[in-house]
mmCIF file of C-alpha atoms and ligand atoms in Angstrom:
data_model
loop_
_atom_site.group_PDB
_atom_site.id
_atom_site.type_symbol
_atom_site.label_atom_id
_atom_site.label_comp_id
_atom_site.label_asym_id
_atom_site.label_seq_id
_atom_site.Cartn_x
_atom_site.Cartn_y
_atom_site.Cartn_z
ATOM 1 C CA MET L 261 44.537 123.790 39.035
ATOM 2 C CA PHE L 262 48.005 125.274 37.936
ATOM 3 C CA ARG L 263 47.419 128.121 40.094
ATOM 4 C CA GLY L 264 46.663 126.051 43.040
ATOM 5 C CA LEU L 265 49.793 124.159 42.830
ATOM 6 C CA VAL L 266 51.908 127.449 42.732
ATOM 7 C CA VAL L 267 50.135 128.099 45.749
ATOM 8 C CA SER L 268 50.941 124.737 47.336
ATOM 9 C CA VAL L 269 54.329 125.008 46.479
ATOM 10 C CA ALA L 270 54.626 128.700 47.908
ATOM 11 C CA ALA L 271 53.131 127.757 51.068
ATOM 12 C CA TYR L 272 55.605 124.578 51.356
ATOM 13 C CA LEU L 273 58.528 127.085 50.862
ATOM 14 C CA MET L 274 57.394 129.230 53.364
ATOM 15 C CA ALA L 275 56.979 126.517 55.682
ATOM 16 C CA VAL L 276 60.440 125.010 55.087
ATOM 17 C CA VAL L 277 62.463 128.632 55.141
ATOM 18 C CA PRO L 278 60.370 130.949 57.739
ATOM 19 C CA ALA L 279 60.916 134.338 57.065
ATOM 20 C CA HIS L 280 59.514 135.257 60.505
ATOM 21 C CA GLY L 281 60.193 133.793 63.891
ATOM 22 C CA GLN L 282 57.571 130.576 64.319
ATOM 23 C CA GLU L 283 56.142 129.796 60.831
ATOM 24 C CA PRO L 284 54.849 126.086 61.097
ATOM 25 C CA ALA L 285 51.196 125.221 60.043
ATOM 26 C CA THR L 286 50.254 125.039 63.517
ATOM 27 C CA PHE L 287 51.223 127.679 66.004
ATOM 28 C CA THR L 288 51.167 126.971 69.901
ATOM 29 C CA VAL L 289 50.764 129.190 72.766
ATOM 30 C CA GLY L 290 50.182 127.426 75.956
ATOM 31 C CA PRO L 291 47.627 124.978 75.721
ATOM 32 C CA LEU L 292 46.574 126.469 72.315
ATOM 33 C CA ARG L 293 47.201 124.805 69.163
ATOM 34 C CA VAL L 294 46.014 127.091 65.932
ATOM 35 C CA GLU L 295 45.778 126.223 62.519
ATOM 36 C CA ARG L 296 46.999 128.493 59.667
ATOM 37 C CA GLY L 297 43.643 130.519 58.847
ATOM 38 C CA ALA L 298 42.018 129.938 62.195
ATOM 39 C CA MET L 299 41.410 131.880 65.446
ATOM 40 C CA VAL L 300 41.577 130.155 69.037
ATOM 41 C CA SER L 301 41.055 131.318 72.245
ATOM 42 C CA GLY L 302 41.616 129.813 75.795
ATOM 43 C CA HIS L 303 43.409 130.300 79.237
ATOM 44 C CA ILE L 304 46.829 129.543 79.927
ATOM 45 C CA ARG L 305 47.418 128.134 83.474
ATOM 46 C CA VAL L 306 49.884 129.529 85.815
ATOM 47 C CA PRO L 307 50.225 126.672 88.210
ATOM 48 C CA ASP L 308 50.021 127.051 92.184
ATOM 49 C CA GLY L 309 52.983 127.457 93.734
ATOM 50 C CA ILE L 310 54.220 129.299 97.160
ATOM 51 C CA ASP L 311 50.827 131.060 96.524
ATOM 52 C CA SER L 312 47.760 130.574 94.312
ATOM 53 C CA GLY L 313 48.007 130.101 90.639
ATOM 54 C CA THR L 314 45.712 131.991 87.844
ATOM 55 C CA THR L 315 44.886 131.945 84.227
ATOM 56 C CA ILE L 316 45.809 134.265 81.524
ATOM 57 C CA PRO L 317 43.150 134.477 78.665
ATOM 58 C CA VAL L 318 44.675 134.484 75.403
ATOM 59 C CA THR L 319 43.556 134.436 71.997
ATOM 60 C CA VAL L 320 45.934 133.239 68.929
ATOM 61 C CA ALA L 321 44.891 134.244 65.352
ATOM 62 C CA HIS L 322 46.988 132.549 62.956
ATOM 63 C CA GLY L 323 46.766 133.926 59.866
ATOM 64 C CA ALA L 324 46.201 132.138 56.609
ATOM 65 C CA ARG L 325 49.124 133.911 55.023
ATOM 66 C CA PRO L 326 52.822 133.922 56.578
ATOM 67 C CA GLY L 327 54.066 137.246 58.222
ATOM 68 C CA PRO L 328 55.174 138.462 61.339
ATOM 69 C CA VAL L 329 54.198 137.344 65.137
ATOM 70 C CA LEU L 330 52.793 140.440 66.730
ATOM 71 C CA ALA L 331 52.018 139.886 70.495
ATOM 72 C CA ALA L 332 49.636 142.586 72.163
ATOM 73 C CA ILE L 333 49.403 142.415 76.194
ATOM 74 C CA ALA L 334 46.918 144.057 78.048
ATOM 75 C CA GLY L 335 45.916 144.054 81.535
ATOM 76 C CA THR L 336 49.470 144.116 83.107
ATOM 77 C CA HIS L 337 47.962 146.510 85.541
ATOM 78 C CA GLY L 338 44.344 145.128 85.860
ATOM 79 C CA TYR L 339 42.718 148.616 86.775
ATOM 80 C CA GLU L 340 43.865 149.956 83.080
ATOM 81 C CA TYR L 341 40.523 148.891 81.341
ATOM 82 C CA PRO L 342 40.737 150.496 77.635
ATOM 83 C CA PRO L 343 43.637 148.144 76.316
ATOM 84 C CA ILE L 344 41.736 145.111 77.619
ATOM 85 C CA LEU L 345 38.635 146.320 76.293
ATOM 86 C CA ALA L 346 40.185 147.298 72.649
ATOM 87 C CA LEU L 347 41.334 143.579 72.416
ATOM 88 C CA ARG L 348 37.843 142.418 72.927
ATOM 89 C CA ARG L 349 36.899 144.306 70.007
ATOM 90 C CA VAL L 350 40.226 143.519 68.097
ATOM 91 C CA ARG L 351 39.219 139.822 68.366
ATOM 92 C CA LYS L 352 35.802 140.015 67.365
ATOM 93 C CA ALA L 353 36.506 142.056 63.991
ATOM 94 C CA LEU L 354 39.987 139.900 63.454
ATOM 95 C CA ASP L 355 39.541 137.691 60.381
ATOM 96 C CA PRO L 356 42.459 134.998 60.173
ATOM 97 C CA THR L 357 41.684 134.029 56.907
ATOM 98 C CA ARG L 358 42.572 137.698 55.565
ATOM 99 C CA LEU L 359 45.666 137.830 57.995
ATOM 100 C CA SER L 360 49.331 137.674 57.194
ATOM 101 C CA GLY L 361 51.245 136.623 60.215
ATOM 102 C CA THR L 362 50.158 135.582 63.708
ATOM 103 C CA VAL L 363 48.367 137.912 66.280
ATOM 104 C CA ILE L 364 48.748 136.913 70.241
ATOM 105 C CA LEU L 365 46.364 138.648 72.048
ATOM 106 C CA VAL L 366 47.047 138.634 75.859
ATOM 107 C CA HIS L 367 43.502 139.920 77.294
ATOM 108 C CA VAL L 368 44.306 140.167 80.968
ATOM 109 C CA ALA L 369 47.831 139.529 81.696
ATOM 110 C CA ASN L 370 47.296 140.062 85.498
ATOM 111 C CA MET L 371 44.160 138.553 86.467
ATOM 112 C CA PRO L 372 44.586 138.943 90.333
ATOM 113 C CA SER L 373 44.929 142.528 89.820
ATOM 114 C CA PHE L 374 41.854 142.667 87.274
ATOM 115 C CA LEU L 375 39.519 140.734 89.650
ATOM 116 C CA GLY L 376 40.815 142.149 93.043
ATOM 117 C CA ARG L 377 40.305 145.780 91.337
ATOM 118 C CA THR L 378 43.964 146.911 92.443
ATOM 119 C CA ILE L 379 46.068 149.457 90.915
ATOM 120 C CA TYR L 380 49.912 148.908 90.656
ATOM 121 C CA TYR L 381 50.378 145.797 92.946
ATOM 122 C CA SER L 382 49.078 141.983 92.922
ATOM 123 C CA PRO L 383 46.239 141.614 95.673
ATOM 124 C CA THR L 384 48.067 138.188 96.090
ATOM 125 C CA ASP L 385 51.712 139.038 96.553
ATOM 126 C CA GLY L 386 51.616 142.845 96.649
ATOM 127 C CA LYS L 387 54.055 142.924 93.794
ATOM 128 C CA ASN L 388 54.095 144.899 90.517
ATOM 129 C CA LEU L 389 53.615 142.639 87.593
ATOM 130 C CA ASN L 390 55.574 145.338 85.099
ATOM 131 C CA ARG L 391 58.439 145.337 87.636
ATOM 132 C CA VAL L 392 59.257 141.444 87.890
ATOM 133 C CA TYR L 393 60.132 140.580 84.499
ATOM 134 C CA PRO L 394 61.513 138.214 83.170
ATOM 135 C CA GLY L 395 59.616 136.408 86.092
ATOM 136 C CA ASN L 396 60.430 133.276 87.878
ATOM 137 C CA PRO L 397 58.516 129.713 87.916
ATOM 138 C CA SER L 398 59.291 129.369 91.447
ATOM 139 C CA GLY L 399 58.598 132.891 92.472
ATOM 140 C CA THR L 400 55.140 134.466 93.688
ATOM 141 C CA VAL L 401 52.276 134.747 91.439
ATOM 142 C CA SER L 402 53.264 137.971 89.979
ATOM 143 C CA GLU L 403 56.913 136.582 88.915
ATOM 144 C CA ARG L 404 55.127 133.256 87.565
ATOM 145 C CA ILE L 405 52.971 135.214 85.524
ATOM 146 C CA ALA L 406 55.794 137.265 84.353
ATOM 147 C CA HIS L 407 57.609 133.774 83.653
ATOM 148 C CA VAL L 408 54.709 132.175 81.554
ATOM 149 C CA ILE L 409 54.252 135.573 79.655
ATOM 150 C CA THR L 410 57.913 135.551 78.673
ATOM 151 C CA THR L 411 58.322 131.948 77.766
ATOM 152 C CA GLU L 412 54.873 131.426 75.974
ATOM 153 C CA VAL L 413 53.980 134.674 74.403
ATOM 154 C CA ILE L 414 57.146 136.924 74.327
ATOM 155 C CA ASP L 415 59.509 134.099 73.286
ATOM 156 C CA ARG L 416 57.082 133.278 70.670
ATOM 157 C CA ALA L 417 56.729 136.744 68.972
ATOM 158 C CA ASP L 418 58.592 138.996 66.500
ATOM 159 C CA TYR L 419 56.893 141.964 68.107
ATOM 160 C CA VAL L 420 55.497 142.966 71.093
ATOM 161 C CA VAL L 421 53.281 145.955 72.340
ATOM 162 C CA ASP L 422 52.304 146.249 76.174
ATOM 163 C CA MET L 423 49.231 148.260 76.077
ATOM 164 C CA HIS L 424 48.995 150.036 79.704
ATOM 165 C CA GLY L 425 46.789 153.391 80.634
ATOM 166 C CA GLY L 426 46.884 155.649 83.444
ATOM 167 C CA ASP L 427 46.055 153.303 86.235
ATOM 168 C CA GLY L 428 42.648 153.731 88.502
ATOM 169 C CA ASN L 429 44.445 156.659 90.216
ATOM 170 C CA GLU L 430 46.178 158.181 87.484
ATOM 171 C CA ALA L 431 44.829 161.268 85.163
ATOM 172 C CA LEU L 432 47.005 160.628 82.060
ATOM 173 C CA ARG L 433 47.229 162.277 78.578
ATOM 174 C CA PRO L 434 47.691 159.412 76.259
ATOM 175 C CA TYR L 435 51.721 158.632 75.141
ATOM 176 C CA SER L 436 53.927 155.982 73.992
ATOM 177 C CA TYR L 437 57.511 155.053 75.340
ATOM 178 C CA TRP L 438 60.106 154.589 72.613
ATOM 179 C CA MET L 439 62.605 152.446 74.753
ATOM 180 C CA LEU L 440 66.028 152.779 73.257
ATOM 181 C CA SER L 441 67.823 149.178 73.556
ATOM 182 C CA GLY L 442 71.543 149.963 72.343
ATOM 183 C CA ASP L 443 71.020 148.166 69.311
ATOM 184 C CA ALA L 444 70.421 150.550 66.284
ATOM 185 C CA ARG L 445 68.526 147.921 64.064
ATOM 186 C CA ILE L 446 65.916 147.289 67.005
ATOM 187 C CA ASP L 447 65.796 151.126 67.853
ATOM 188 C CA SER L 448 64.825 151.832 64.390
ATOM 189 C CA LEU L 449 62.257 149.074 64.039
ATOM 190 C CA THR L 450 60.802 150.147 67.735
ATOM 191 C CA LYS L 451 60.420 154.111 66.589
ATOM 192 C CA GLU L 452 58.809 153.173 63.224
ATOM 193 C CA MET L 453 56.477 151.015 65.851
ATOM 194 C CA VAL L 454 55.952 153.849 68.193
ATOM 195 C CA MET L 455 55.211 156.236 65.646
ATOM 196 C CA ALA L 456 52.562 153.815 63.785
ATOM 197 C CA PHE L 457 50.479 153.000 67.028
ATOM 198 C CA GLY L 458 49.591 156.645 66.566
ATOM 199 C CA LEU L 459 49.887 158.459 69.697
ATOM 200 C CA ASP L 460 51.004 161.974 69.186
ATOM 201 C CA HIS L 461 52.948 162.212 72.469
ATOM 202 C CA ILE L 462 56.226 160.102 72.441
ATOM 203 C CA VAL L 463 58.610 159.492 75.401
ATOM 204 C CA ILE L 464 62.179 158.788 74.449
ATOM 205 C CA ASP L 465 63.370 156.423 77.134
ATOM 206 C CA ARG L 466 66.903 155.737 77.358
ATOM 207 C CA ASP L 467 67.214 154.057 80.723
ATOM 208 C CA ARG L 468 65.644 150.549 80.942
ATOM 209 C CA PRO L 469 68.046 147.805 81.987
ATOM 210 C CA ARG L 470 70.152 145.960 79.674
ATOM 211 C CA ASP L 471 70.308 142.650 81.336
ATOM 212 C CA ARG L 472 68.067 140.053 79.863
ATOM 213 C CA ASN L 473 67.891 138.261 83.460
ATOM 214 C CA ALA L 474 66.765 141.363 85.177
ATOM 215 C CA SER L 475 64.406 143.041 82.334
ATOM 216 C CA VAL L 476 62.138 144.194 85.022
ATOM 217 C CA TYR L 477 59.225 145.361 82.190
ATOM 218 C CA THR L 478 57.444 143.891 80.028
ATOM 219 C CA SER L 479 58.197 145.446 76.933
ATOM 220 C CA ASN L 480 61.859 145.517 77.675
ATOM 221 C CA THR L 481 61.741 141.688 78.207
ATOM 222 C CA ALA L 482 61.508 141.612 74.569
ATOM 223 C CA LEU L 483 63.967 144.433 73.760
ATOM 224 C CA THR L 484 66.723 142.527 75.977
ATOM 225 C CA ARG L 485 65.811 139.116 73.758
ATOM 226 C CA GLY L 486 66.418 141.083 70.811
ATOM 227 C CA LYS L 487 63.028 141.791 69.926
ATOM 228 C CA PRO L 488 61.396 145.042 69.128
ATOM 229 C CA GLY L 489 58.969 146.312 71.775
ATOM 230 C CA ILE L 490 56.884 149.451 72.738
ATOM 231 C CA THR L 491 54.686 150.222 75.857
ATOM 232 C CA THR L 492 51.473 152.311 75.252
ATOM 233 C CA GLU L 493 49.497 154.539 77.436
ATOM 234 C CA THR L 494 45.509 154.972 76.985
ATOM 235 C CA GLY L 495 43.186 155.576 79.441
ATOM 236 C CA GLN L 496 42.907 156.809 83.180
ATOM 237 C CA LEU L 497 41.261 156.751 86.365
ATOM 238 C CA GLY L 498 39.547 153.125 85.841
ATOM 239 C CA SER L 499 37.355 154.630 82.968
ATOM 240 C CA ASP L 500 35.975 152.445 80.333
ATOM 241 C CA ASP L 501 35.006 155.467 77.947
ATOM 242 C CA ARG L 502 35.063 154.466 74.411
ATOM 243 C CA TYR L 503 37.454 157.487 73.869
ATOM 244 C CA TRP L 504 40.202 155.565 75.497
ATOM 245 C CA VAL L 505 39.240 152.394 74.027
ATOM 246 C CA ASP L 506 39.081 153.765 70.502
ATOM 247 C CA LEU L 507 42.582 155.045 70.923
ATOM 248 C CA ALA L 508 43.961 151.793 72.140
ATOM 249 C CA GLU L 509 41.998 149.623 69.275
ATOM 250 C CA GLN L 510 43.005 152.107 66.661
ATOM 251 C CA GLY L 511 46.706 151.663 67.449
ATOM 252 C CA LEU L 512 46.649 148.099 67.448
ATOM 253 C CA TRP L 513 45.229 148.081 64.107
ATOM 254 C CA ASN L 514 47.815 150.616 63.212
ATOM 255 C CA LEU L 515 50.506 148.158 64.029
ATOM 256 C CA LEU L 516 49.026 145.474 62.156
ATOM 257 C CA ARG L 517 48.565 147.634 58.954
ATOM 258 C CA HIS L 518 52.322 148.953 59.593
ATOM 259 C CA PHE L 519 53.648 145.227 59.378
ATOM 260 C CA GLY L 520 51.381 144.428 56.304
ATOM 261 C CA MET L 521 49.237 141.912 58.557
ATOM 262 C CA ILE L 522 46.037 143.441 57.397
ATOM 263 C CA ASP L 523 45.151 145.751 54.584
ATOM 264 C CA GLY L 524 45.062 149.585 54.785
ATOM 265 C CA ASP L 525 47.083 152.602 55.713
ATOM 266 C CA VAL L 526 48.112 153.431 58.830
ATOM 267 C CA GLU L 527 46.120 156.293 60.247
ATOM 268 C CA ARG L 528 48.972 158.866 61.792
ATOM 269 C CA PRO L 529 48.619 162.208 64.024
ATOM 270 C CA GLN L 530 49.058 165.396 62.371
ATOM 271 C CA GLY L 531 52.622 165.656 64.321
ATOM 272 C CA ILE L 532 54.311 164.196 67.220
ATOM 273 C CA VAL L 533 55.755 165.502 70.317
ATOM 274 C CA TRP L 534 58.775 163.808 71.035
ATOM 275 C CA LEU L 535 59.840 164.097 74.838
ATOM 276 C CA ASP L 536 63.268 163.450 75.374
ATOM 277 C CA THR L 537 63.540 163.317 79.398
ATOM 278 C CA TYR L 538 61.177 162.740 81.957
ATOM 279 C CA GLU L 539 61.039 162.638 85.876
ATOM 280 C CA VAL L 540 58.624 160.807 87.905
ATOM 281 C CA LEU L 541 58.112 162.644 91.169
ATOM 282 C CA ARG L 542 57.483 160.470 93.913
ATOM 283 C CA SER L 543 55.775 161.261 97.293
ATOM 284 C CA PRO L 544 58.074 161.901 100.520
ATOM 285 C CA VAL L 545 55.146 160.927 102.924
ATOM 286 C CA THR L 546 51.745 159.409 103.380
ATOM 287 C CA GLY L 547 48.791 161.429 103.056
ATOM 288 C CA LEU L 548 46.544 162.937 100.571
ATOM 289 C CA PHE L 549 47.435 164.677 97.091
ATOM 290 C CA ARG L 550 45.326 167.571 95.610
ATOM 291 C CA PRO L 551 46.042 167.852 92.035
ATOM 292 C CA ALA L 552 46.614 171.533 90.814
ATOM 293 C CA VAL L 553 46.877 170.442 87.297
ATOM 294 C CA ARG L 554 45.120 168.057 84.970
ATOM 295 C CA ASP L 555 46.565 165.328 82.793
ATOM 296 C CA GLY L 556 48.466 166.763 79.521
ATOM 297 C CA TYR L 557 48.802 170.185 80.690
ATOM 298 C CA ALA L 558 51.992 172.259 79.772
ATOM 299 C CA ILE L 559 53.633 173.355 82.966
ATOM 300 C CA ALA L 560 56.655 175.870 83.728
ATOM 301 C CA GLU L 561 59.359 175.005 85.498
ATOM 302 C CA GLY L 562 58.506 175.377 88.942
ATOM 303 C CA GLY L 563 54.902 175.209 88.217
ATOM 304 C CA LEU L 564 52.426 173.627 90.769
ATOM 305 C CA LEU L 565 51.596 170.380 90.029
ATOM 306 C CA GLY L 566 49.527 169.579 93.427
ATOM 307 C CA VAL L 567 49.810 169.545 97.012
ATOM 308 C CA ILE L 568 50.222 166.826 99.590
ATOM 309 C CA GLU L 569 48.440 167.101 102.971
ATOM 310 C CA ASP L 570 47.738 165.152 105.906
ATOM 311 C CA PHE L 571 44.930 163.265 107.210
ATOM 312 C CA PHE L 572 43.347 166.374 108.859
ATOM 313 C CA GLY L 573 43.741 168.685 105.759
ATOM 314 C CA ASP L 574 46.782 170.805 106.863
ATOM 315 C CA ARG L 575 49.388 171.270 104.184
ATOM 316 C CA VAL L 576 52.761 169.080 104.371
ATOM 317 C CA GLN L 577 54.321 169.842 100.731
ATOM 318 C CA GLU L 578 53.854 171.608 97.692
ATOM 319 C CA VAL L 579 55.039 169.530 94.732
ATOM 320 C CA ARG L 580 56.247 171.481 91.436
ATOM 321 C CA ALA L 581 57.492 170.910 88.344
ATOM 322 C CA PRO L 582 61.415 170.322 88.208
ATOM 323 C CA PHE L 583 61.424 171.694 84.648
ATOM 324 C CA ALA L 584 59.059 173.219 81.854
ATOM 325 C CA GLY L 585 57.100 170.367 79.741
ATOM 326 C CA ILE L 586 54.271 168.110 79.434
ATOM 327 C CA VAL L 587 52.594 166.468 82.491
ATOM 328 C CA ASN L 588 51.865 162.929 81.201
ATOM 329 C CA TYR L 589 50.209 161.900 84.355
ATOM 330 C CA VAL L 590 49.349 163.263 87.713
ATOM 331 C CA LEU L 591 47.569 161.612 90.514
ATOM 332 C CA GLY L 592 43.661 162.108 90.341
ATOM 333 C CA THR L 593 42.435 160.562 93.454
ATOM 334 C CA PRO L 594 43.753 161.464 97.091
ATOM 335 C CA PRO L 595 45.493 158.706 98.674
ATOM 336 C CA VAL L 596 48.982 158.554 98.672
ATOM 337 C CA SER L 597 52.172 156.356 100.126
ATOM 338 C CA ALA L 598 55.521 157.482 100.693
ATOM 339 C CA GLY L 599 57.265 156.677 97.814
ATOM 340 C CA GLU L 600 54.405 156.254 95.325
ATOM 341 C CA PRO L 601 54.344 158.360 92.202
ATOM 342 C CA LEU L 602 52.557 161.703 92.041
ATOM 343 C CA ALA L 603 53.187 162.848 88.462
ATOM 344 C CA MET L 604 55.331 162.506 85.473
ATOM 345 C CA VAL L 605 56.644 165.661 83.772
ATOM 346 C CA SER L 606 58.261 165.251 80.345
ATOM 347 C CA HIS L 607 60.823 167.619 78.633
ATOM 348 C CA ILE L 608 59.778 168.737 75.216
ATOM 349 C CA LYS L 609 62.815 167.967 72.531
ATOM 350 C CA ARG L 610 63.653 171.057 70.855
ATOM 351 C CA ASP L 611 64.657 169.420 67.713
ATOM 352 C CA GLN L 612 61.749 168.033 66.657
HETATM 353 ZN ZN1 LIG Y 242 50.153 150.206 83.675
#
């Protein structure tokens, strides 16, 4: 009886004086209303506008105990399956009665791209969802999705992880982005997050926009709103292989452990390779790309990454590494349009 009273008073105080973001007894995301200790799944509707609307499947687990609000977003690019599959696993295994804080799982951010099986771009409006943040409620469907995720998910979260992989055309070595925000407090928190996620290659990204009205990228939308956010990359070439799904799932459990939302220790890699600059090489022409390296290979300065050919099989141009480093990803299927990425090469930070 006495113990019950103490718990009630503590719960009352925590409801009155929230320690983290939104701490009411009922947590709402879109149409979902979730009581403490419960988990609810449903769809947020992106209304029709100047083009067709869509829906975003979301799960909210509102822990029995207070704690931070972590949003995990999968399917920003609909051909990047491992994070989408990992979130389904986490939903199955997550017990809200043993959870501290709240988890928002965005299962498929970009339903038009997922169902349309498109890389990079929405089949509806031809836009890249991860280039239109913070979105626009009266824009095209990608912009409206971004607006819904900004206002219904990122604005309600304390921490955001945007989970990607190599797209359907990209052979990729797993890595994360630590995006510097210019705010030392946030940068320290995101560094801890990105290390806790557990991928052993981390790109230090200094070049993301600082304007909250032109944040462009999903996790940068969190950063420009004063919240820690990271981007992770697990998967490649449209694969649903469990190796990739395991990596994505393990990373999310690690974040939950890192924030004390579930019990257990973060499982960390033996060491981390920090990558301090990078370059995305883009094709000057439309044609076919033939890679000379695979994902994750170290490459020398001037090393051959691949060859662009025309549609008759004649060599148009060699593509070479601008500096020695790691191949984060390389195009793994032949088609390439002028201006599209061929490969990303990162420089290994010397003073690890
Ligand atoms: Zn992506």
